[in-house]
mmCIF file of C-alpha atoms in Angstrom:
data_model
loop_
_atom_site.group_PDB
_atom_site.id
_atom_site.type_symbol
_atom_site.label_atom_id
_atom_site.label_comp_id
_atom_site.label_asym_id
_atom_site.label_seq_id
_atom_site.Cartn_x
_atom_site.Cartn_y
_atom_site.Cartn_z
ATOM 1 C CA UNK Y 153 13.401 134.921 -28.211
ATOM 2 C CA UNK Y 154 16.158 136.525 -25.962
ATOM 3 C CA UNK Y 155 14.760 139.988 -25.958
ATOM 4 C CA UNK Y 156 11.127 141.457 -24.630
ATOM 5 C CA UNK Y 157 7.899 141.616 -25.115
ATOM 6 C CA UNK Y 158 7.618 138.634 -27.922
ATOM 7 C CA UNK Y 159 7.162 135.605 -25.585
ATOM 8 C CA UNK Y 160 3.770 134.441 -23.758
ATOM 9 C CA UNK Y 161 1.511 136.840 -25.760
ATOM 10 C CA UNK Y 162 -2.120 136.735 -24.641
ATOM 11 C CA UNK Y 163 -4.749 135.268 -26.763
ATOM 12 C CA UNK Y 164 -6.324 138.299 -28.175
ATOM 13 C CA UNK Y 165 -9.592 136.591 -28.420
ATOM 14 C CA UNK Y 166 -10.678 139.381 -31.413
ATOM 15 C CA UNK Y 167 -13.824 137.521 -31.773
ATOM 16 C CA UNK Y 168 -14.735 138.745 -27.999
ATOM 17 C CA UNK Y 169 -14.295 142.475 -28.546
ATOM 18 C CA UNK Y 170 -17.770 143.186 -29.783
ATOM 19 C CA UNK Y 171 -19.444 140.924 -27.026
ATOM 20 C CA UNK Y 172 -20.642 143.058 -23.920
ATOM 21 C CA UNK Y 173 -22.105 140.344 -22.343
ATOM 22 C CA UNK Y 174 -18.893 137.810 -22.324
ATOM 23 C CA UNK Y 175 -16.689 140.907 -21.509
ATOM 24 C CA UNK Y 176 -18.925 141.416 -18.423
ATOM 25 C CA UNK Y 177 -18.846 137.996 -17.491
ATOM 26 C CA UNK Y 178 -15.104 138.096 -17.649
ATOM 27 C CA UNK Y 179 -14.647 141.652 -15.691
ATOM 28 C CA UNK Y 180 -14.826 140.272 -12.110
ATOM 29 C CA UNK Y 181 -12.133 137.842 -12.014
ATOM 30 C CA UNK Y 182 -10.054 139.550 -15.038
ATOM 31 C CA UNK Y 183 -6.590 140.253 -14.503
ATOM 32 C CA UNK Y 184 -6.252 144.203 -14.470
ATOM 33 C CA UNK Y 185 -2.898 146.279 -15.437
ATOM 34 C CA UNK Y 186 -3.338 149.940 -14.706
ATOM 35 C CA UNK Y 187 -0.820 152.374 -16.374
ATOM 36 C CA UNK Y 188 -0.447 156.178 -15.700
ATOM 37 C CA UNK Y 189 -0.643 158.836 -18.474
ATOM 38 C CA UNK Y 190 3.127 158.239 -18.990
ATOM 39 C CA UNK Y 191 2.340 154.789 -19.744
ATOM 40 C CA UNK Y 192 4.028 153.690 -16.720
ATOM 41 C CA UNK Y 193 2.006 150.948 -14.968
ATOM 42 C CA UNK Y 194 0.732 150.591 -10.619
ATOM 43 C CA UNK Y 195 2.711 148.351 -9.042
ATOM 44 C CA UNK Y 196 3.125 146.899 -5.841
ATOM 45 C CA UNK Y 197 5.548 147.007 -2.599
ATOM 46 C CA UNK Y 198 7.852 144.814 -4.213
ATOM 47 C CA UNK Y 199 7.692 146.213 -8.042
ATOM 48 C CA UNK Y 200 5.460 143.579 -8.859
ATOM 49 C CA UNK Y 201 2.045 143.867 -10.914
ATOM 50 C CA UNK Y 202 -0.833 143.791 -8.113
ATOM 51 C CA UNK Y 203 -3.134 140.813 -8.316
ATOM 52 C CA UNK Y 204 -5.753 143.388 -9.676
ATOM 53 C CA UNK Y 205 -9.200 141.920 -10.460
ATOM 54 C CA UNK Y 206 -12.501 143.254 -11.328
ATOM 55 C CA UNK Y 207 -13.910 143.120 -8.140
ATOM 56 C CA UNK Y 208 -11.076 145.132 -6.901
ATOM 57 C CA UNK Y 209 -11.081 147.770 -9.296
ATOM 58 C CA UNK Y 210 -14.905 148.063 -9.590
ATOM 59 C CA UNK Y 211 -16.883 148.765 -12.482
ATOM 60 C CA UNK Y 212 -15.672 148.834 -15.593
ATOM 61 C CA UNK Y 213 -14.735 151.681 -16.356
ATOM 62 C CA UNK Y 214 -15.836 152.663 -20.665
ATOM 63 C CA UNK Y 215 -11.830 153.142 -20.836
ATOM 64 C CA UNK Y 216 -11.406 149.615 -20.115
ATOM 65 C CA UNK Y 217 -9.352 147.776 -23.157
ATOM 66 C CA UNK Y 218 -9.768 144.207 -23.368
ATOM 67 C CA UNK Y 219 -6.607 143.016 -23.947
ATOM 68 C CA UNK Y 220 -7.214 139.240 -24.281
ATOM 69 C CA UNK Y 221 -7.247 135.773 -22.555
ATOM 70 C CA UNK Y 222 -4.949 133.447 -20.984
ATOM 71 C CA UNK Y 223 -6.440 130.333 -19.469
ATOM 72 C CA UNK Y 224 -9.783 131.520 -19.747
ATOM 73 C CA UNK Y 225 -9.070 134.747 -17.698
ATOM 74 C CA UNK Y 226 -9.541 138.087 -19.055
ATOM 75 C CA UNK Y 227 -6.723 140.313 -19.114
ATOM 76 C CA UNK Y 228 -7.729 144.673 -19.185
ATOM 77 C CA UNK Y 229 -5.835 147.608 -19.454
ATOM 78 C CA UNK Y 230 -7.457 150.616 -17.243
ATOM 79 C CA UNK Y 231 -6.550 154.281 -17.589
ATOM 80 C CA UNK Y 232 -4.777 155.318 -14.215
ATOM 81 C CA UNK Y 233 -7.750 158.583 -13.868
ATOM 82 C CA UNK Y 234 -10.054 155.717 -14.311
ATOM 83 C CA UNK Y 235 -9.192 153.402 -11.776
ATOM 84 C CA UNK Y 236 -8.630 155.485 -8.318
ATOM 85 C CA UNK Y 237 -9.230 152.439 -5.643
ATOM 86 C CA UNK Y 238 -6.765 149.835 -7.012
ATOM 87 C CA UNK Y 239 -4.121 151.191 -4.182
ATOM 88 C CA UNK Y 240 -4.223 152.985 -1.606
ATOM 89 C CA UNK Y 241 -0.322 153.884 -2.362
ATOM 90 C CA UNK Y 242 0.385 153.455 -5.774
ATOM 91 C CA UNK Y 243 4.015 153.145 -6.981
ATOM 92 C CA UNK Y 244 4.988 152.676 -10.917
ATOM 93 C CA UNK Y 245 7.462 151.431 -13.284
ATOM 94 C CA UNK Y 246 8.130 152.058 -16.519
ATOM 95 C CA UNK Y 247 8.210 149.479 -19.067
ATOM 96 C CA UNK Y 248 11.731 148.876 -19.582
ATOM 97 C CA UNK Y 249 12.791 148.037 -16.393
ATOM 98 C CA UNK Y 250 9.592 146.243 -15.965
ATOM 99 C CA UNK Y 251 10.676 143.861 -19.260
ATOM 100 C CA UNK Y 252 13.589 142.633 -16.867
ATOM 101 C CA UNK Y 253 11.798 142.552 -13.808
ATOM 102 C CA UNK Y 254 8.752 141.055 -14.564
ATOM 103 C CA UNK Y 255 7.306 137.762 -15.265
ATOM 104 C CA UNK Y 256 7.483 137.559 -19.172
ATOM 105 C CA UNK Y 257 3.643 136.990 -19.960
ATOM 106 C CA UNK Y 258 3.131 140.276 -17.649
ATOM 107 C CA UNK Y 259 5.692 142.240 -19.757
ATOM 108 C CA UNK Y 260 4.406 141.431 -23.232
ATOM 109 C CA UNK Y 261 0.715 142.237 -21.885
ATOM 110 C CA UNK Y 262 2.301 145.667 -20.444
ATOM 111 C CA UNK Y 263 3.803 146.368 -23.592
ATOM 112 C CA UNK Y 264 0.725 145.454 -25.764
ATOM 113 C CA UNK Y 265 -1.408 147.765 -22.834
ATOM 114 C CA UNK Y 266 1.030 150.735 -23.382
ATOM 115 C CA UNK Y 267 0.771 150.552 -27.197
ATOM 116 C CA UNK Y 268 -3.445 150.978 -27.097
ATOM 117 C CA UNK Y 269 -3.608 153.368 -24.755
ATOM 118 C CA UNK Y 270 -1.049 155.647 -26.057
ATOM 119 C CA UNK Y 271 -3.371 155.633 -29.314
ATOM 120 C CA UNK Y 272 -6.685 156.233 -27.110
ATOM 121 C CA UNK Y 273 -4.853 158.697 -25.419
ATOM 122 C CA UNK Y 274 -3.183 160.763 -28.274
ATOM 123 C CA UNK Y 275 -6.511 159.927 -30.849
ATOM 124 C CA UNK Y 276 -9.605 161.320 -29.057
ATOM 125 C CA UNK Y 277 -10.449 163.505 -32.286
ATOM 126 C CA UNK Y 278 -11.551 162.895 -35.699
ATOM 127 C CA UNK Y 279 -8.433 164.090 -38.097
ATOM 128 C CA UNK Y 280 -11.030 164.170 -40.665
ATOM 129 C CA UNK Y 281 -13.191 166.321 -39.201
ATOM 130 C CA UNK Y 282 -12.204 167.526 -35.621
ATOM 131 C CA UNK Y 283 -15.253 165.517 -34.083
ATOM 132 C CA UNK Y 284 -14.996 163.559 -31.044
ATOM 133 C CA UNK Y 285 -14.577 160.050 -31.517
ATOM 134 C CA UNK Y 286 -16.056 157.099 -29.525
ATOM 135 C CA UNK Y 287 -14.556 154.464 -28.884
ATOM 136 C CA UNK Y 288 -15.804 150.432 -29.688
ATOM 137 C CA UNK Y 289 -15.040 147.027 -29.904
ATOM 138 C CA UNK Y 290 -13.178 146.722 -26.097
ATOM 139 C CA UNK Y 291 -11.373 149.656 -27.070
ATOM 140 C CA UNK Y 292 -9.606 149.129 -30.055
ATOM 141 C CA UNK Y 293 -12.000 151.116 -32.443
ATOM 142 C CA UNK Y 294 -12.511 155.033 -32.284
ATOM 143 C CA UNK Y 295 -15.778 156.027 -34.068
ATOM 144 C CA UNK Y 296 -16.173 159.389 -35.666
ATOM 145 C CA UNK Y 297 -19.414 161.111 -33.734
ATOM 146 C CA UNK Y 298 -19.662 163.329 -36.659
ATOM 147 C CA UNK Y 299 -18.563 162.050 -40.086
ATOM 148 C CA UNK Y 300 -18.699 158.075 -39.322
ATOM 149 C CA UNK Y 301 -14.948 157.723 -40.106
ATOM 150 C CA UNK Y 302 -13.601 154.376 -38.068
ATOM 151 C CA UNK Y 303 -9.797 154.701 -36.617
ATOM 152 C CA UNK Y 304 -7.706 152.021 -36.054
ATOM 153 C CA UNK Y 305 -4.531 152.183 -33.234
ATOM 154 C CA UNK Y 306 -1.687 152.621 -35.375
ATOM 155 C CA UNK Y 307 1.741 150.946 -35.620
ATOM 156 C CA UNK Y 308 4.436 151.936 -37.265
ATOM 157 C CA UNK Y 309 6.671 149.589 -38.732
ATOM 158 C CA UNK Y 310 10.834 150.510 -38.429
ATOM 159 C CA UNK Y 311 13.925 148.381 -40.073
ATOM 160 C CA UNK Y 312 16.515 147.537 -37.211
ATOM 161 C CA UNK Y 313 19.994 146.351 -38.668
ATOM 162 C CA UNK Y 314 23.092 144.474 -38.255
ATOM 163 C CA UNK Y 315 25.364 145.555 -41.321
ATOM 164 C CA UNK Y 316 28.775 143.504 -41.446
ATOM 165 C CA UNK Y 317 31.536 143.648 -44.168
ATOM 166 C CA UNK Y 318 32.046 140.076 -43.329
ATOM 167 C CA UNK Y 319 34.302 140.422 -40.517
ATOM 168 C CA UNK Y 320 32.866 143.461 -38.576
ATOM 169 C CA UNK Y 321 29.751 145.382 -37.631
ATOM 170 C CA UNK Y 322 28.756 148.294 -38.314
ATOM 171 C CA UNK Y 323 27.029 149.956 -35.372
ATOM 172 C CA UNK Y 324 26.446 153.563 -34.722
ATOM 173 C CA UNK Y 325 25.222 156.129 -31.751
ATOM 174 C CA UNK Y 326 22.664 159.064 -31.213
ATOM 175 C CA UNK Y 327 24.515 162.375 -28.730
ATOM 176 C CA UNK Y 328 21.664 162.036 -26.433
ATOM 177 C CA UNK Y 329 22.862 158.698 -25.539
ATOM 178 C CA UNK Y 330 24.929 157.907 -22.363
ATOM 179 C CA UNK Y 331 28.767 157.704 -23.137
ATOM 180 C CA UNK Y 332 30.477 154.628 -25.242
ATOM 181 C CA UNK Y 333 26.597 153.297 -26.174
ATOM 182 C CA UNK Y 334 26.354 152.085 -29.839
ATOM 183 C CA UNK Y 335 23.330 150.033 -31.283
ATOM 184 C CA UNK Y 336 22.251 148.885 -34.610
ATOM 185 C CA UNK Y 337 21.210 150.949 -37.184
ATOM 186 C CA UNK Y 338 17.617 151.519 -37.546
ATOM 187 C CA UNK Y 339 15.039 153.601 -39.258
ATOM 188 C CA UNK Y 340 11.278 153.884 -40.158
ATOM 189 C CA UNK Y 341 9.459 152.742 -43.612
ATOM 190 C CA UNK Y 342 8.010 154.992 -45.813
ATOM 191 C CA UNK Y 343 5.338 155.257 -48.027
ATOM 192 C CA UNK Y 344 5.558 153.008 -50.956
ATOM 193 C CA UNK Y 345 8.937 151.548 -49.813
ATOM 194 C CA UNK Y 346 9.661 148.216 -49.077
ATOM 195 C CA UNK Y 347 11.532 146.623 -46.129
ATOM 196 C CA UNK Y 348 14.562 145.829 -48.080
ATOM 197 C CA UNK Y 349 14.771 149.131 -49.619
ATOM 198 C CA UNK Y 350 14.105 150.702 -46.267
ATOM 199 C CA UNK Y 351 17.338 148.700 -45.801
ATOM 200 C CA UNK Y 352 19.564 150.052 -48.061
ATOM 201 C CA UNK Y 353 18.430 153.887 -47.720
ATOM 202 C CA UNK Y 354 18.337 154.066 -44.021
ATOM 203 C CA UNK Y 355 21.741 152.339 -43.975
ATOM 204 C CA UNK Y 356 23.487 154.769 -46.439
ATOM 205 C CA UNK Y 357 21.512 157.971 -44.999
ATOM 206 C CA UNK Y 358 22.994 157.304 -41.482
ATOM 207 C CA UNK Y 359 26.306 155.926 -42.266
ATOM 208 C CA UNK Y 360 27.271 155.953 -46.448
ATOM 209 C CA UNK Y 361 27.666 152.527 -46.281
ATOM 210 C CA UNK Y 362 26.613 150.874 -48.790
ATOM 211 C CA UNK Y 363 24.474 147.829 -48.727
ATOM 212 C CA UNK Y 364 24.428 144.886 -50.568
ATOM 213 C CA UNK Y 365 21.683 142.309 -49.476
ATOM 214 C CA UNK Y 366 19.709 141.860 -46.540
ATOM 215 C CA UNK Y 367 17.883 138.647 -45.037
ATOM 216 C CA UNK Y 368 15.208 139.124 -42.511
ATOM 217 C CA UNK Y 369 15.607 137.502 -39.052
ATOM 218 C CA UNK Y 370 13.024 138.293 -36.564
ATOM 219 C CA UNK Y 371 10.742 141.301 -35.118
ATOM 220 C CA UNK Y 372 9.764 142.682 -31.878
ATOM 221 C CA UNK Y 373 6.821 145.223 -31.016
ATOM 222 C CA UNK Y 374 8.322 148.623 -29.426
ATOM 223 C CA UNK Y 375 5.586 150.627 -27.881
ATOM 224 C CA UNK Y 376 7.834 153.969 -27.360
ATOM 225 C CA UNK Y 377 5.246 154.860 -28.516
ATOM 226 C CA UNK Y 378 4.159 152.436 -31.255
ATOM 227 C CA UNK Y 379 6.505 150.947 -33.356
ATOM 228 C CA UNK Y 380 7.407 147.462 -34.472
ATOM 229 C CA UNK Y 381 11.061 146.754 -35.254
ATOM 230 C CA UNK Y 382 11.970 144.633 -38.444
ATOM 231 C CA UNK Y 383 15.080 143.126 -37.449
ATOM 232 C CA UNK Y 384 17.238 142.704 -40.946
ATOM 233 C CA UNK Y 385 20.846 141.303 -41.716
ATOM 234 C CA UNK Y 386 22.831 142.802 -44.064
ATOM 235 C CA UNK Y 387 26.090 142.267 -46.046
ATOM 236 C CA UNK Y 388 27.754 145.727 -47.310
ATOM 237 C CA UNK Y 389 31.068 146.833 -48.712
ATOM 238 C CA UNK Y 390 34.057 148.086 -46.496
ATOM 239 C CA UNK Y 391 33.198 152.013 -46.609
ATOM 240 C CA UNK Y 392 34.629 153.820 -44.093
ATOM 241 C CA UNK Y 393 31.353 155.405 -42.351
ATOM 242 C CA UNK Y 394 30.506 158.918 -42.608
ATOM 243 C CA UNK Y 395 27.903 160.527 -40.304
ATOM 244 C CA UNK Y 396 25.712 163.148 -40.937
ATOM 245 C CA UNK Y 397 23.363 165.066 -38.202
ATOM 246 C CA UNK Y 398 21.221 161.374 -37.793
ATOM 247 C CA UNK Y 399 23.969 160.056 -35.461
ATOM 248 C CA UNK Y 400 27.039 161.319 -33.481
ATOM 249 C CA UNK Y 401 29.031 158.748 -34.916
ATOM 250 C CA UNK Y 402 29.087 155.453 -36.943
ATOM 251 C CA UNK Y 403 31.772 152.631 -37.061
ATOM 252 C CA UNK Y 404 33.077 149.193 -37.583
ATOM 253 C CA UNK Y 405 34.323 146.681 -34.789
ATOM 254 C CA UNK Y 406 35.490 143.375 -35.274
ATOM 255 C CA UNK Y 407 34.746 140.169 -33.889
ATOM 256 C CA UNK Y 408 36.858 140.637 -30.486
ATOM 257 C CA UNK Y 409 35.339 143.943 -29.192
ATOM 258 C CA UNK Y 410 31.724 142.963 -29.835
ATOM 259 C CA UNK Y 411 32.115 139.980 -28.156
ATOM 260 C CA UNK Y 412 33.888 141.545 -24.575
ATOM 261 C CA UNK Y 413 31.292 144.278 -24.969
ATOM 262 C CA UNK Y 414 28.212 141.193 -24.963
ATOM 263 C CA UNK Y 415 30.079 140.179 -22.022
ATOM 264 C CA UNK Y 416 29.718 143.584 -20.353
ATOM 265 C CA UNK Y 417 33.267 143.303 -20.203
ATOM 266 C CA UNK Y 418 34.618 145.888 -22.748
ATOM 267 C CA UNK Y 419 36.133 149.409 -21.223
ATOM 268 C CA UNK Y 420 34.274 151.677 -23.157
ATOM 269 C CA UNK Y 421 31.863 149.556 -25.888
ATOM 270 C CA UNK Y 422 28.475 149.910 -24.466
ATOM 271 C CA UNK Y 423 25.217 147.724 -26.053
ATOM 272 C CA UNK Y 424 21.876 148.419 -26.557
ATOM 273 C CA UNK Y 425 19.882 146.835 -23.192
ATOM 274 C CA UNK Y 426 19.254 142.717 -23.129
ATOM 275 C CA UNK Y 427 15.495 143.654 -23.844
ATOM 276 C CA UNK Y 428 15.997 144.777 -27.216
ATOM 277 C CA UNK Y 429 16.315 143.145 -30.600
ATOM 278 C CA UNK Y 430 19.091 145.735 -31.111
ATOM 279 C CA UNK Y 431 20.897 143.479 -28.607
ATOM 280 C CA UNK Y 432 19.480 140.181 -30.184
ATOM 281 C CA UNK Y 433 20.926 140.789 -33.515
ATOM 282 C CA UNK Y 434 24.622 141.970 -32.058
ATOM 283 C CA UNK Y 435 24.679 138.383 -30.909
ATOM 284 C CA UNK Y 436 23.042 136.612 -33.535
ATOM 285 C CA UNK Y 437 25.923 138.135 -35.502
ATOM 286 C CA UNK Y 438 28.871 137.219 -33.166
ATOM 287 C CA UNK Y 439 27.561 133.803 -33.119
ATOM 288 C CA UNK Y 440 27.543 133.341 -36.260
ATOM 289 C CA UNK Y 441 31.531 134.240 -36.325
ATOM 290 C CA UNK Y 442 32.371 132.028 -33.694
ATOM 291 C CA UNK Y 443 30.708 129.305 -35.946
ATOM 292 C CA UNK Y 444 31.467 130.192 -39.482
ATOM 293 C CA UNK Y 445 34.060 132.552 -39.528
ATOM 294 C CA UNK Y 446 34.748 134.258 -42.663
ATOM 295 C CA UNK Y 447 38.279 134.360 -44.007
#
């Protein structure tokens, strides 16, 4: 795929989260990504993941998640408060700019790092019962202390959509974004709702436009904080787009425009970053124009 954090995913090796003694074998020679409480990750002189091991860090710290295997190495996330001697001048960088700097497998294990501890980190409670909770399985179960309840990290799953008329897209923008940037439509699922009617609601509550169908194309995990984006295609009418307080402002552009601004060549249309599926789908979209035009 030609955005982040899909490609080169670890083996998550689920069947080695409930055995210490494997995990500890693994732990000296496992490949170790710290992150901050910001969820920024330690990296080296040159921006670069250190080569981290056990050894290096020392011992495993409870915190620890095992993240999962690749060629028979263990991969770990470590709290930052929990790992003090990895270096002696730490340096960070946030995930973004890390998903374009990075080598891809070390990306898609940052983002997949971010994403569990952000739940560890925000879910040290019982919401049952207020009791602490410990935590199991390599770090990916919390256990009530007091009323037994088991908590799972969450993720929470969000529609992300290209909406033409046929010969345009409709793409809208937030006010806290920098000037001229405009992105796909997108929202979060609700209870009892499916994807496709997610769809068609989110599209009409941000823009009025009204949508007709909707094909699914592909999905990427978001960790900001936890979120995994559905990305849809959808055919609508021509309504002329009418904003409430959700966006700044929502409109059509044709063919033309989208394609100068995927060229980074437009005056004033700005796109979502290369490392989103917001991105993806603008092209998916203008290539399909340039190959079957509609009339």
């Amino acid at each position: 795929m030609d955005f982040s954090f899909v490609d080169a995913p670890l083996d998550r090796a689920e069947h080695l989260r409930t055995d210490s003694d494997a995990l500890a074998r693994l732990w000296p020679e496992a490949r170790v990504l710290v992150l901050d409480a910001k969820g920024d990750a330690r990296v080296d002189a040159h921006g670069m993941p250190p080569a981290l091991d056990g050894t290096v860090v020392g011992t495993r710290p409870g915190s620890a998640v095992f993240l999962g295997l690749h060629d028979a190495q263990g991969w770990f996330a470590v709290p930052a408060d929990d790992a003090p001697a990895t270096l002696d001048a730490p340096a960070t960088i946030d995930l973004r700019t890390a998903a374009a700097q990075w080598p891809v497998r070390e990306a898609t294990a940052f983002a997949q790092a971010r994403a569990v501890l952000h739940w560890r980190d925000r879910h040290r409670f019982c919401g049952a019962c207020s009791a602490p909770l410990e935590y199991a399985r390599a770090g990916w179960l919390g256990r009530c202390t007091g009323c037994g309840i088991e908590h799972y990290p969450r993720t929470d799953p969000a529609v992300i959509v290209a909406v033409t008329d046929g010969s345009r897209l409709l793409l809208g923008r937030q006010a806290a974004w920098p000037p001229g940037r405009y992105s796909t439509l997108a929202g979060f699922v609700e209870p009892g709702e499916t994807l496709e009617q997610t769809v068609v609601r989110e599209v009409f509550e941000e823009s009025a436009v009204r949508v007709t169908a909707c094909r699914y194309l592909a999905s990427q995990p978001w960790p900001f904080p936890a979120s995994l984006m559905l990305g849809f295609i959808a055919d609508a009418g021509p309504d002329a787009p009418q904003v409430t307080d959700e966006l700044e402002d929502a409109r059509w552009f044709d063919a033309d425009t989208i394609g100068a601004a995927l060229r980074d060549a437009h005056p004033e249309l700005k796109l979502s970053p290369k490392s989103s599926i917001s991105r993806w789908l603008i092209a998916h979209w203008h290539a399909q124009q340039a190959v079957d035009p509609i009339a």
